[in-house]
Coordinates of C-alpha atoms in Angstrom, one line a residue:
Chain A
M214 CA 35.4 -7.2 17.6
N215 CA 35.6 -10.9 18.6
I216 CA 33.8 -11.5 21.8
N217 CA 35.3 -14.5 23.3
E218 CA 32.7 -17.2 24.1
N219 CA 34.6 -18.4 27.1
R220 CA 34.6 -15.0 28.6
I221 CA 30.8 -14.8 28.1
Q222 CA 30.4 -18.2 29.8
E223 CA 32.7 -17.2 32.6
Q224 CA 30.9 -14.0 33.3
N225 CA 27.6 -15.8 33.0
I226 CA 26.1 -13.2 30.7
K227 CA 22.6 -14.0 29.6
P228 CA 22.0 -14.1 25.9
L229 CA 20.1 -11.2 24.4
L230 CA 18.3 -13.1 21.8
Q231 CA 17.7 -16.8 22.5
I232 CA 16.0 -19.0 20.0
Q233 CA 15.1 -22.3 21.6
D234 CA 14.0 -25.4 19.6
L235 CA 12.2 -23.3 17.0
V236 CA 10.1 -25.2 14.6
V237 CA 8.5 -23.3 11.7
N238 CA 5.9 -25.1 9.6
V239 CA 5.0 -24.2 6.1
K240 CA 1.7 -25.3 4.6
K241 CA 1.4 -25.5 0.8
D242 CA -1.1 -27.3 -1.3
N243 CA -2.3 -29.5 1.5
R244 CA 1.2 -30.6 2.2
C245 CA 3.2 -29.3 5.1
F246 CA 6.8 -29.5 6.1
N247 CA 9.1 -28.0 8.7
A248 CA 11.1 -25.3 7.0
V249 CA 12.9 -24.6 10.2
D250 CA 13.5 -27.7 12.3
S251 CA 14.2 -27.2 16.0
I252 CA 17.1 -24.7 15.8
N253 CA 18.9 -23.0 18.7
I254 CA 20.6 -19.7 18.4
N255 CA 22.0 -17.5 21.1
I256 CA 23.1 -13.9 20.5
F257 CA 24.9 -12.1 23.4
P258 CA 24.8 -8.3 23.9
G259 CA 27.0 -6.4 21.5
E260 CA 27.8 -9.5 19.4
F261 CA 27.6 -9.9 15.6
V262 CA 26.4 -13.3 14.7
A263 CA 26.1 -14.7 11.2
L264 CA 23.5 -17.2 10.0
A265 CA 24.7 -18.7 6.7
G266 CA 23.4 -21.3 4.4
E267 CA 22.0 -21.9 0.9
S268 CA 18.8 -20.5 -0.4
G269 CA 15.7 -22.2 1.0
S270 CA 17.6 -23.4 4.1
G271 CA 15.2 -21.4 6.4
K272 CA 17.4 -18.4 7.3
T273 CA 14.9 -15.8 6.4
L274 CA 12.0 -17.7 8.0
T275 CA 14.0 -17.7 11.2
A276 CA 14.4 -13.9 11.0
L277 CA 10.7 -13.4 10.1
S278 CA 9.7 -15.6 13.1
C279 CA 11.7 -13.2 15.4
M280 CA 9.9 -10.2 13.9
N281 CA 6.4 -11.8 14.1
L282 CA 6.1 -11.4 10.3
L283 CA 5.3 -14.9 9.2
S284 CA 2.5 -15.0 6.6
D285 CA -0.7 -16.9 7.1
N286 CA 0.4 -20.3 5.7
V287 CA 3.5 -20.3 7.9
S288 CA 3.4 -20.9 11.6
I289 CA 5.6 -21.5 14.6
T290 CA 4.6 -25.0 15.8
S291 CA 6.9 -25.2 18.8
G292 CA 9.8 -23.4 20.4
K293 CA 10.4 -20.1 21.9
I294 CA 12.2 -16.9 21.0
F295 CA 13.3 -14.8 24.0
L296 CA 14.5 -11.2 23.6
D297 CA 15.8 -10.1 26.9
G298 CA 13.4 -12.4 28.8
T299 CA 10.3 -11.6 26.7
D300 CA 8.9 -14.4 24.6
L301 CA 8.5 -13.0 21.0
T302 CA 6.3 -15.9 19.9
S303 CA 3.5 -15.0 22.2
L304 CA 3.4 -11.2 21.9
D305 CA 0.1 -9.5 21.9
K306 CA -0.7 -7.0 19.1
K307 CA -0.1 -3.9 21.1
N308 CA 3.5 -4.8 22.1
K309 CA 6.1 -2.2 22.1
I310 CA 9.0 -4.5 21.3
I311 CA 8.8 -5.1 17.5
G312 CA 10.4 -2.1 15.9
K313 CA 11.7 -0.7 19.2
D314 CA 14.0 -3.4 20.7
I315 CA 14.3 -5.5 17.5
A316 CA 14.5 -4.2 14.0
M317 CA 15.1 -5.8 10.6
I318 CA 16.8 -4.7 7.4
F319 CA 15.4 -6.3 4.3
Q320 CA 17.2 -7.6 1.3
D321 CA 15.8 -5.4 -1.3
P322 CA 15.6 -1.7 -0.3
S323 CA 13.9 -0.7 -3.5
S324 CA 10.7 -2.6 -2.6
A325 CA 11.0 -2.2 1.1
L326 CA 10.4 1.5 1.1
D327 CA 6.9 2.8 0.5
P328 CA 7.1 4.4 -3.0
L329 CA 4.7 7.2 -2.1
Q330 CA 6.1 8.4 1.2
K331 CA 8.9 10.9 1.7
I332 CA 12.1 9.5 3.1
G333 CA 11.9 11.6 6.2
K334 CA 8.5 10.3 7.1
Q335 CA 9.6 6.7 6.6
I336 CA 12.7 7.1 8.8
T337 CA 10.9 8.7 11.6
E338 CA 7.9 6.4 11.4
S339 CA 9.0 3.8 13.9
A340 CA 10.3 6.4 16.3
L341 CA 6.9 8.1 16.2
I342 CA 5.0 4.8 16.6
H343 CA 7.1 4.1 19.7
G344 CA 6.4 7.5 21.3
M345 CA 9.3 9.8 20.4
S346 CA 8.3 13.4 19.8
K347 CA 8.4 14.7 16.3
A348 CA 11.3 17.1 16.7
E349 CA 13.4 14.6 18.6
A350 CA 12.7 12.0 15.9
K351 CA 13.7 14.4 13.2
S352 CA 17.0 15.4 14.8
K353 CA 17.8 11.8 15.5
A354 CA 17.0 10.8 11.9
L355 CA 19.1 13.6 10.5
E356 CA 22.0 12.6 12.7
L357 CA 21.7 8.9 11.6
L358 CA 21.5 10.0 8.0
S359 CA 24.7 12.0 8.2
K360 CA 26.4 9.2 10.1
S361 CA 25.4 6.8 7.4
G362 CA 27.3 8.9 4.8
F363 CA 24.8 11.4 3.5
T364 CA 26.3 14.9 3.1
N365 CA 22.9 16.5 2.7
P366 CA 20.6 14.8 5.2
S367 CA 18.0 17.5 5.3
D368 CA 17.6 17.4 1.5
I369 CA 17.3 13.6 1.6
F370 CA 14.5 14.1 4.1
N371 CA 12.2 15.5 1.4
Y372 CA 13.1 13.0 -1.3
Y373 CA 10.9 10.2 -2.5
P374 CA 12.5 6.7 -2.7
H375 CA 12.5 6.7 -6.5
E376 CA 14.9 9.7 -6.4
L377 CA 17.6 7.7 -4.6
S378 CA 20.0 5.0 -5.8
G379 CA 19.9 1.4 -4.4
G380 CA 22.8 2.0 -2.0
M381 CA 21.2 5.2 -0.8
K382 CA 17.9 3.5 -0.2
Q383 CA 19.7 0.8 1.9
R384 CA 21.4 3.5 4.0
V385 CA 18.0 5.0 4.5
M386 CA 16.7 1.6 5.6
I387 CA 19.6 1.3 8.0
A388 CA 18.8 4.7 9.5
S389 CA 15.1 3.9 9.8
C390 CA 15.9 0.6 11.6
L391 CA 18.4 2.1 14.1
I392 CA 16.4 5.2 15.0
N393 CA 15.0 3.6 18.1
S394 CA 18.5 2.3 19.1
P395 CA 17.3 -1.3 19.1
K396 CA 18.9 -4.0 21.1
I397 CA 19.3 -6.2 18.2
L398 CA 19.3 -5.7 14.4
I399 CA 18.4 -8.5 12.0
A400 CA 20.0 -7.9 8.7
D401 CA 18.6 -10.2 6.0
E402 CA 21.2 -10.2 3.2
P403 CA 21.5 -6.4 3.4
T404 CA 24.0 -6.3 0.5
T405 CA 22.7 -8.9 -1.9
A406 CA 20.6 -6.6 -4.0
L407 CA 23.3 -4.0 -4.2
D408 CA 26.2 -3.3 -6.5
A409 CA 29.4 -5.0 -5.5
S410 CA 31.2 -1.7 -5.3
I411 CA 29.0 -0.3 -2.5
Q412 CA 28.5 -3.6 -0.5
D413 CA 31.6 -2.8 1.6
D414 CA 30.4 0.7 2.3
I415 CA 27.0 -0.5 3.5
L416 CA 28.5 -3.2 5.7
N417 CA 30.9 -0.7 7.2
I418 CA 28.0 1.7 8.0
I419 CA 26.0 -1.1 9.6
C420 CA 28.9 -2.2 11.7
T421 CA 30.0 1.3 12.9
L422 CA 26.5 2.4 13.7
N423 CA 25.7 -0.8 15.5
K424 CA 28.9 -0.4 17.6
T425 CA 28.1 3.1 18.6
L426 CA 24.6 2.2 19.6
N427 CA 25.8 -1.1 21.2
T428 CA 23.3 -3.0 19.0
S429 CA 23.8 -6.7 18.4
M430 CA 23.3 -8.1 15.0
L431 CA 22.1 -11.3 13.4
L432 CA 23.5 -11.2 9.9
I433 CA 21.8 -13.5 7.4
T434 CA 24.0 -14.1 4.4
H435 CA 25.4 -16.6 2.1
D436 CA 28.6 -14.6 1.6
L437 CA 31.2 -16.2 3.8
N438 CA 33.7 -13.5 3.0
V439 CA 31.4 -10.9 4.6
V440 CA 31.0 -13.2 7.6
K441 CA 34.8 -13.4 8.0
K442 CA 35.1 -9.7 8.0
I443 CA 32.5 -8.6 10.6
C444 CA 31.1 -11.5 12.6
S445 CA 32.4 -13.2 15.7
R446 CA 30.3 -16.3 15.6
I447 CA 28.5 -18.2 12.8
Y448 CA 25.7 -20.7 12.5
I449 CA 25.6 -22.8 9.4
M450 CA 22.1 -23.8 8.4
L451 CA 21.0 -26.5 6.0
D452 CA 17.4 -27.7 5.4
G453 CA 16.1 -26.0 8.5
K454 CA 18.7 -27.4 10.8
I455 CA 21.8 -25.8 12.3
V456 CA 24.6 -28.2 11.1
E457 CA 27.5 -26.4 12.6
S458 CA 28.2 -23.4 14.8
G459 CA 31.0 -21.8 16.6
N460 CA 33.6 -19.0 16.4
V461 CA 33.9 -17.8 12.8
N462 CA 37.7 -18.4 12.6
D463 CA 37.3 -22.0 14.0
V464 CA 34.5 -22.9 11.8
L465 CA 35.9 -21.5 8.6
S466 CA 39.5 -22.7 9.1
S467 CA 38.6 -26.2 10.3
P468 CA 35.1 -27.1 9.3
K469 CA 33.8 -30.3 10.7
E470 CA 30.8 -30.8 8.4
N471 CA 31.0 -31.7 4.8
Y472 CA 28.4 -29.1 4.0
T473 CA 30.5 -26.4 5.6
K474 CA 33.5 -27.5 3.6
A475 CA 31.5 -27.4 0.4
L476 CA 30.3 -23.9 1.2
I477 CA 33.8 -22.7 1.9
D478 CA 35.1 -24.3 -1.3
A479 CA 32.4 -22.4 -3.2
I480 CA 33.9 -19.0 -2.2
P481 CA 35.5 -17.4 -5.2
S482 CA 38.9 -16.0 -4.5
F483 CA 42.0 -14.8 -6.3
S484 CA 44.0 -17.9 -5.3
K485 CA 41.5 -20.0 -7.3
R486 CA 41.9 -17.9 -10.4
G487 CA 41.7 -19.9 -13.6
K488 CA 40.3 -23.0 -11.8
K489 CA 36.8 -24.2 -12.1
L490 CA 34.8 -23.0 -9.1
E491 CA 33.6 -25.7 -6.8
T492 CA 29.9 -26.5 -6.8
F493 CA 27.9 -29.0 -4.9
E494 CA 24.8 -30.9 -5.4
L495 CA 21.7 -30.2 -3.3
F496 CA 21.6 -32.6 -0.4
E497 CA 19.5 -35.7 -0.3
N498 CA 17.0 -34.6 2.3
D499 CA 16.1 -31.5 0.3
W500 CA 12.5 -30.6 1.1
R501 CA 11.7 -29.9 -2.5
Q502 CA 12.0 -33.6 -3.2
R503 CA 9.9 -34.7 -0.3
Chain B
M30 CA -0.4 19.0 -10.8
K31 CA 1.6 20.2 -13.8
K32 CA 1.9 16.7 -15.2
Y33 CA -1.8 16.4 -15.3
F34 CA -2.2 19.5 -17.5
Q35 CA 0.2 18.0 -20.0
N36 CA -2.2 15.2 -20.6
K37 CA -4.6 15.9 -23.5
N38 CA -7.5 13.9 -22.0
F39 CA -7.2 15.5 -18.7
V40 CA -7.1 19.0 -20.2
A41 CA -10.1 18.3 -22.4
G42 CA -12.0 16.8 -19.5
F43 CA -11.1 19.7 -17.3
I44 CA -12.4 22.2 -19.9
L45 CA -15.6 20.4 -20.5
F46 CA -16.3 19.9 -16.8
S47 CA -15.5 23.5 -16.0
L48 CA -17.9 24.7 -18.7
V49 CA -20.8 23.1 -16.8
L50 CA -19.4 24.0 -13.5
V51 CA -19.2 27.7 -14.5
L52 CA -22.8 27.5 -15.7
M53 CA -23.8 26.2 -12.4
L54 CA -21.7 28.7 -10.4
V55 CA -23.0 31.6 -12.4
G56 CA -26.5 30.4 -11.5
F57 CA -25.8 30.9 -7.8
I58 CA -24.8 34.5 -8.4
H59 CA -27.3 35.5 -11.0
L60 CA -30.3 33.6 -12.4
P61 CA -31.7 35.4 -15.4
Y62 CA -35.3 34.4 -14.6
D63 CA -37.1 32.4 -11.9
P64 CA -36.7 28.9 -13.4
N65 CA -40.3 28.0 -12.5
A66 CA -42.0 31.3 -13.6
I67 CA -44.5 30.5 -16.3
D68 CA -45.1 32.9 -19.1
I69 CA -47.5 31.3 -21.5
T70 CA -47.5 34.2 -24.0
N71 CA -43.8 33.7 -24.5
K72 CA -43.6 29.9 -25.1
F73 CA -41.1 28.4 -27.5
A74 CA -39.2 31.7 -27.8
P75 CA -36.1 31.2 -29.9
C76 CA -32.6 32.1 -28.7
S77 CA -32.3 35.8 -28.2
F78 CA -30.7 38.3 -25.9
K79 CA -33.8 38.2 -23.7
H80 CA -33.7 34.4 -23.4
L81 CA -30.2 33.2 -24.3
L82 CA -31.3 29.6 -24.8
G83 CA -35.0 30.3 -25.5
T84 CA -38.0 29.1 -23.5
D85 CA -39.9 25.9 -23.1
H86 CA -43.6 25.0 -23.7
L87 CA -44.7 27.0 -20.6
G88 CA -42.5 30.0 -21.4
R89 CA -39.9 29.2 -18.7
D90 CA -36.4 30.4 -19.4
L91 CA -34.3 27.4 -20.5
L92 CA -31.0 28.8 -19.3
S93 CA -32.2 29.4 -15.8
R94 CA -33.7 25.9 -15.7
I95 CA -30.4 24.3 -16.9
M96 CA -28.5 26.3 -14.3
V97 CA -30.7 25.0 -11.6
G98 CA -30.8 21.5 -13.1
S99 CA -27.0 21.3 -13.2
R100 CA -26.9 22.0 -9.5
V101 CA -29.0 18.9 -8.8
S102 CA -26.9 16.8 -11.1
I103 CA -23.5 17.8 -9.8
F104 CA -24.8 17.7 -6.2
I105 CA -26.0 14.2 -6.6
G106 CA -22.9 13.1 -8.5
V107 CA -20.6 14.4 -5.7
I108 CA -22.6 13.1 -2.8
V109 CA -23.1 9.6 -4.4
M110 CA -19.4 9.5 -5.3
L111 CA -18.3 10.5 -1.7
F112 CA -20.7 8.2 0.1
S113 CA -20.0 5.2 -2.1
F114 CA -16.3 5.8 -2.0
V115 CA -16.1 5.9 1.7
I116 CA -18.5 3.0 2.4
G117 CA -17.2 0.9 -0.4
T118 CA -13.5 1.5 0.4
V119 CA -14.0 0.8 4.1
I120 CA -15.7 -2.6 3.4
G121 CA -13.3 -3.5 0.6
S122 CA -10.2 -2.6 2.4
L123 CA -11.2 -4.5 5.5
C124 CA -12.1 -7.5 3.4
G125 CA -8.9 -7.4 1.4
Y126 CA -6.6 -6.8 4.3
F127 CA -8.0 -9.4 6.8
Q128 CA -9.5 -11.9 4.4
G129 CA -10.8 -15.0 5.9
K130 CA -14.4 -16.3 6.1
I131 CA -16.2 -12.9 6.6
D132 CA -14.4 -11.7 3.5
S133 CA -15.7 -14.5 1.4
I134 CA -19.3 -14.0 2.7
V135 CA -19.2 -10.3 2.1
M136 CA -17.7 -10.8 -1.4
K137 CA -20.4 -13.3 -2.3
L138 CA -23.1 -10.8 -1.2
N139 CA -21.2 -8.1 -3.1
D140 CA -21.2 -10.2 -6.3
S141 CA -24.9 -11.0 -6.1
F142 CA -25.4 -7.2 -5.6
M143 CA -23.5 -6.6 -8.8
A144 CA -25.5 -9.1 -10.7
F145 CA -28.7 -7.3 -9.8
P146 CA -29.5 -4.6 -12.3
G147 CA -28.8 -1.2 -10.7
L148 CA -31.6 0.8 -12.1
L149 CA -34.1 -1.9 -11.1
L150 CA -32.8 -1.7 -7.5
A151 CA -33.2 2.1 -7.7
L152 CA -36.8 1.7 -9.0
M153 CA -37.6 -0.7 -6.2
L154 CA -36.2 1.6 -3.5
I155 CA -38.1 4.5 -4.9
A156 CA -41.3 2.4 -5.1
V157 CA -41.0 1.6 -1.4
F158 CA -40.0 5.0 -0.3
S159 CA -41.5 8.0 -2.0
P160 CA -39.5 9.6 -4.9
S161 CA -37.3 12.4 -3.6
L162 CA -33.7 13.6 -3.7
K163 CA -32.8 11.6 -0.6
T164 CA -34.2 8.3 -2.0
T165 CA -32.4 8.9 -5.3
I166 CA -29.1 9.5 -3.5
V167 CA -29.6 6.3 -1.4
A168 CA -30.5 4.2 -4.4
L169 CA -27.6 5.5 -6.5
T170 CA -25.2 5.0 -3.6
F171 CA -26.3 1.4 -3.2
M172 CA -25.7 0.9 -6.9
A173 CA -22.2 2.3 -6.7
I174 CA -20.9 0.6 -3.6
P175 CA -20.1 -2.9 -5.0
R176 CA -17.7 -1.5 -7.5
F177 CA -15.7 0.3 -4.9
V178 CA -15.7 -2.8 -2.7
R179 CA -14.2 -4.9 -5.5
I180 CA -11.6 -2.4 -6.5
S181 CA -10.4 -1.5 -3.0
R182 CA -10.3 -5.2 -2.0
S183 CA -8.2 -6.2 -5.0
G184 CA -5.8 -3.3 -4.3
F185 CA -5.4 -4.2 -0.7
M186 CA -5.0 -7.9 -1.5
K187 CA -2.3 -7.1 -4.0
L188 CA -0.4 -4.8 -1.7
K189 CA -0.7 -6.6 1.6
P190 CA 2.1 -9.1 0.9
S191 CA 4.4 -6.5 -0.5
L192 CA 7.8 -5.8 1.1
F193 CA 7.1 -2.2 2.2
V194 CA 4.1 -3.4 4.1
M195 CA 6.2 -6.0 5.8
N196 CA 8.7 -3.3 6.5
A197 CA 6.1 -1.1 8.1
K198 CA 5.0 -4.1 10.2
S199 CA 8.5 -4.7 11.3
K200 CA 8.6 -1.2 12.7
G201 CA 5.6 -2.0 14.9
A202 CA 3.0 -0.2 12.8
S203 CA -0.6 -1.0 13.7
N204 CA -3.0 -2.5 11.1
L205 CA -4.9 0.7 10.9
R206 CA -1.7 2.7 10.3
I207 CA -0.6 0.3 7.6
M208 CA -3.9 0.4 5.9
L209 CA -4.3 4.2 6.0
C210 CA -0.7 5.4 5.6
H211 CA 0.8 2.7 3.4
I212 CA -1.7 0.6 1.4
L213 CA -4.4 3.2 0.7
P214 CA -2.2 5.8 -0.9
N215 CA -0.8 3.1 -3.1
A216 CA -4.2 1.8 -4.1
I217 CA -6.0 5.1 -4.5
S218 CA -5.4 5.8 -8.2
D219 CA -7.8 3.0 -9.2
L220 CA -10.3 4.2 -6.7
I221 CA -10.1 7.8 -8.1
V222 CA -10.8 6.5 -11.6
T223 CA -13.7 4.5 -10.3
S224 CA -14.9 7.6 -8.6
S225 CA -15.0 9.6 -11.8
L226 CA -17.0 6.8 -13.5
T227 CA -19.3 6.7 -10.5
F228 CA -19.9 10.4 -10.7
S229 CA -20.9 10.3 -14.3
L230 CA -23.0 7.2 -13.9
A231 CA -24.8 8.9 -11.0
V232 CA -25.5 12.0 -13.1
L233 CA -26.8 9.9 -15.9
N234 CA -28.9 7.6 -13.7
E235 CA -30.3 10.6 -11.9
S236 CA -31.5 12.2 -15.1
G237 CA -32.8 8.8 -16.2
L238 CA -34.9 8.6 -13.0
S239 CA -36.0 12.2 -13.3
Y240 CA -37.0 11.6 -16.9
L241 CA -39.2 8.8 -15.7
G242 CA -40.6 11.1 -13.1
L243 CA -39.0 9.2 -10.2
G244 CA -36.2 11.6 -9.3
V245 CA -36.5 15.3 -8.9
Q246 CA -40.2 16.1 -9.0
K247 CA -41.7 18.6 -11.4
P248 CA -41.8 21.6 -11.6
D249 CA -38.3 21.6 -10.1
A250 CA -35.7 21.5 -12.8
S251 CA -33.3 18.7 -13.5
F252 CA -31.8 17.5 -16.8
G253 CA -34.2 14.5 -16.9
N254 CA -37.3 16.7 -16.2
I255 CA -36.3 19.3 -18.8
L256 CA -35.8 16.5 -21.4
S257 CA -39.0 14.7 -20.6
D258 CA -40.9 18.0 -20.9
A259 CA -39.2 19.0 -24.1
Q260 CA -39.4 15.7 -25.9
R261 CA -43.2 16.1 -26.6
Y262 CA -42.4 19.3 -28.5
I263 CA -39.3 18.1 -30.2
L264 CA -40.6 19.1 -33.7
Q265 CA -41.8 22.4 -32.6
S266 CA -38.7 23.4 -30.7
P267 CA -35.7 21.1 -31.3
P268 CA -33.3 23.3 -29.3
G269 CA -35.3 22.6 -26.2
V270 CA -34.2 18.9 -26.3
I271 CA -30.8 19.4 -27.9
I272 CA -29.4 22.0 -25.5
P273 CA -29.9 20.2 -22.2
A274 CA -28.9 16.9 -23.8
V275 CA -25.6 18.4 -25.1
I276 CA -24.9 20.0 -21.7
L277 CA -25.5 16.7 -19.9
T278 CA -23.2 14.9 -22.4
V279 CA -20.6 17.6 -21.9
L280 CA -20.7 17.1 -18.1
V281 CA -20.5 13.3 -18.3
L282 CA -17.9 13.3 -21.0
G283 CA -15.8 15.8 -19.1
V284 CA -15.8 13.8 -15.9
N285 CA -14.9 10.6 -17.7
L286 CA -12.1 12.3 -19.5
L287 CA -10.8 13.7 -16.2
G288 CA -10.7 10.1 -14.9
D289 CA -9.0 8.8 -18.1
G290 CA -6.4 11.5 -18.0
Y291 CA -5.7 10.9 -14.3
S292 CA -5.2 7.2 -14.9
E293 CA -3.0 7.8 -17.9
V294 CA -0.8 10.1 -16.0
N295 CA -0.4 7.7 -13.1
E296 CA 0.3 4.7 -15.3
H297 CA 3.3 6.3 -17.0

């Protein structure tokens, strides 16, 4: 699973997704601030990379910038995002990249699915938009559904979202994102809204499907246990800046930054049973106090 | 469909509306008399097997006139509803989805339109163009559009930032696709309720205009014409006023109840 960074550098592989000096500006009540402040992220083909940090550190905004989904009061002021050589920040409206080469799983599957559309239609939607034939899209969707653990995919096809449980909805989301075999999948806290008992299942499904499709992943999370399990490299984000990055094992076993240490100390585990869980104060340059 | 028929309001509305609809449909197959045939010797005939609802001051058969009059009412109701639904929803959804300066200009215009009394607008249009079915439809459609603009705009504004719209965008869906396939179906229930109100208001306003002699022209029958003819003889022949008024009420009440029932089912 671990792709050695040295090997990549030796072979001179180009990064698949390259975020260069990205600055994202948020305007609110005549004030503006940089919620993402010149960050650099590289993701290589087939690699699973984690982006971790506390709430409000700019993780999701980074992901939304990649997907061209920023709302009106948020804008990219400088920086570039390259996906396989194409700049995602200057795409025209009729591009065939968003949804085809790059896809995103949202945090809350219950509100991310259209309540009035059948599951089948929602899964095949992005395939049909990007020019797959109806029959092909359907067979692909059924295959993905069965691979993501449904025993009765053709029944699921005709269900409405409200007839499924949260975990099932998230598996449907995964299938709908992977139907075009994207080059990279952005997973924005895919398990946060789910029951603890099925979080592992969902992560396993994402990992195995991604591997069979050779899709890279940017996993946005604040759960460092998850990161340890599936990712090879990690970026730690604080207040819109990357404070630390590197191989997961290196960073988590010997963190250099105080913030990373604090995050690691805040992971609950059996060895800390009975002890008070570590917490930490928000850091001084928190934007809310600016 | 089954859940709608478990709702009392919907069932009541359905029955009332179908009563008038059946009356109209029967008129297409078999009209007892020519609605405009005058038979002076037989004026103010009471209800009998010969004239089921009696005759008016010129001896015209009331049932035939009501059958023909309900055609006009329902036709105008449906056409006004459809036109104002389509035009209003297109304007409102574009405004709600794209927002910006054009939206605020359109909405200011829309608001001033709403502040203008609808019937006055209709009277003005009819004064400029001659009174006819076409003018009535245009005037009533103009009156109904602002409401659809408002409601569709608010629905689109509410749903635009929702996560499933973002999700559709992240799949590369075009704006048109998002508006038609994702937002409109989720916003349509309010629009359907508004449509039912528009239908009944159009029916009422049409009879109002015909009553004033500005809608359907005499001797052609319409609820308003029948009422304005009959009111002069209200003491001589009360059923001549009561029967068309009751049928008009049944039609309007039925459509309103259908809308109420629909919204109740969709809320729960």
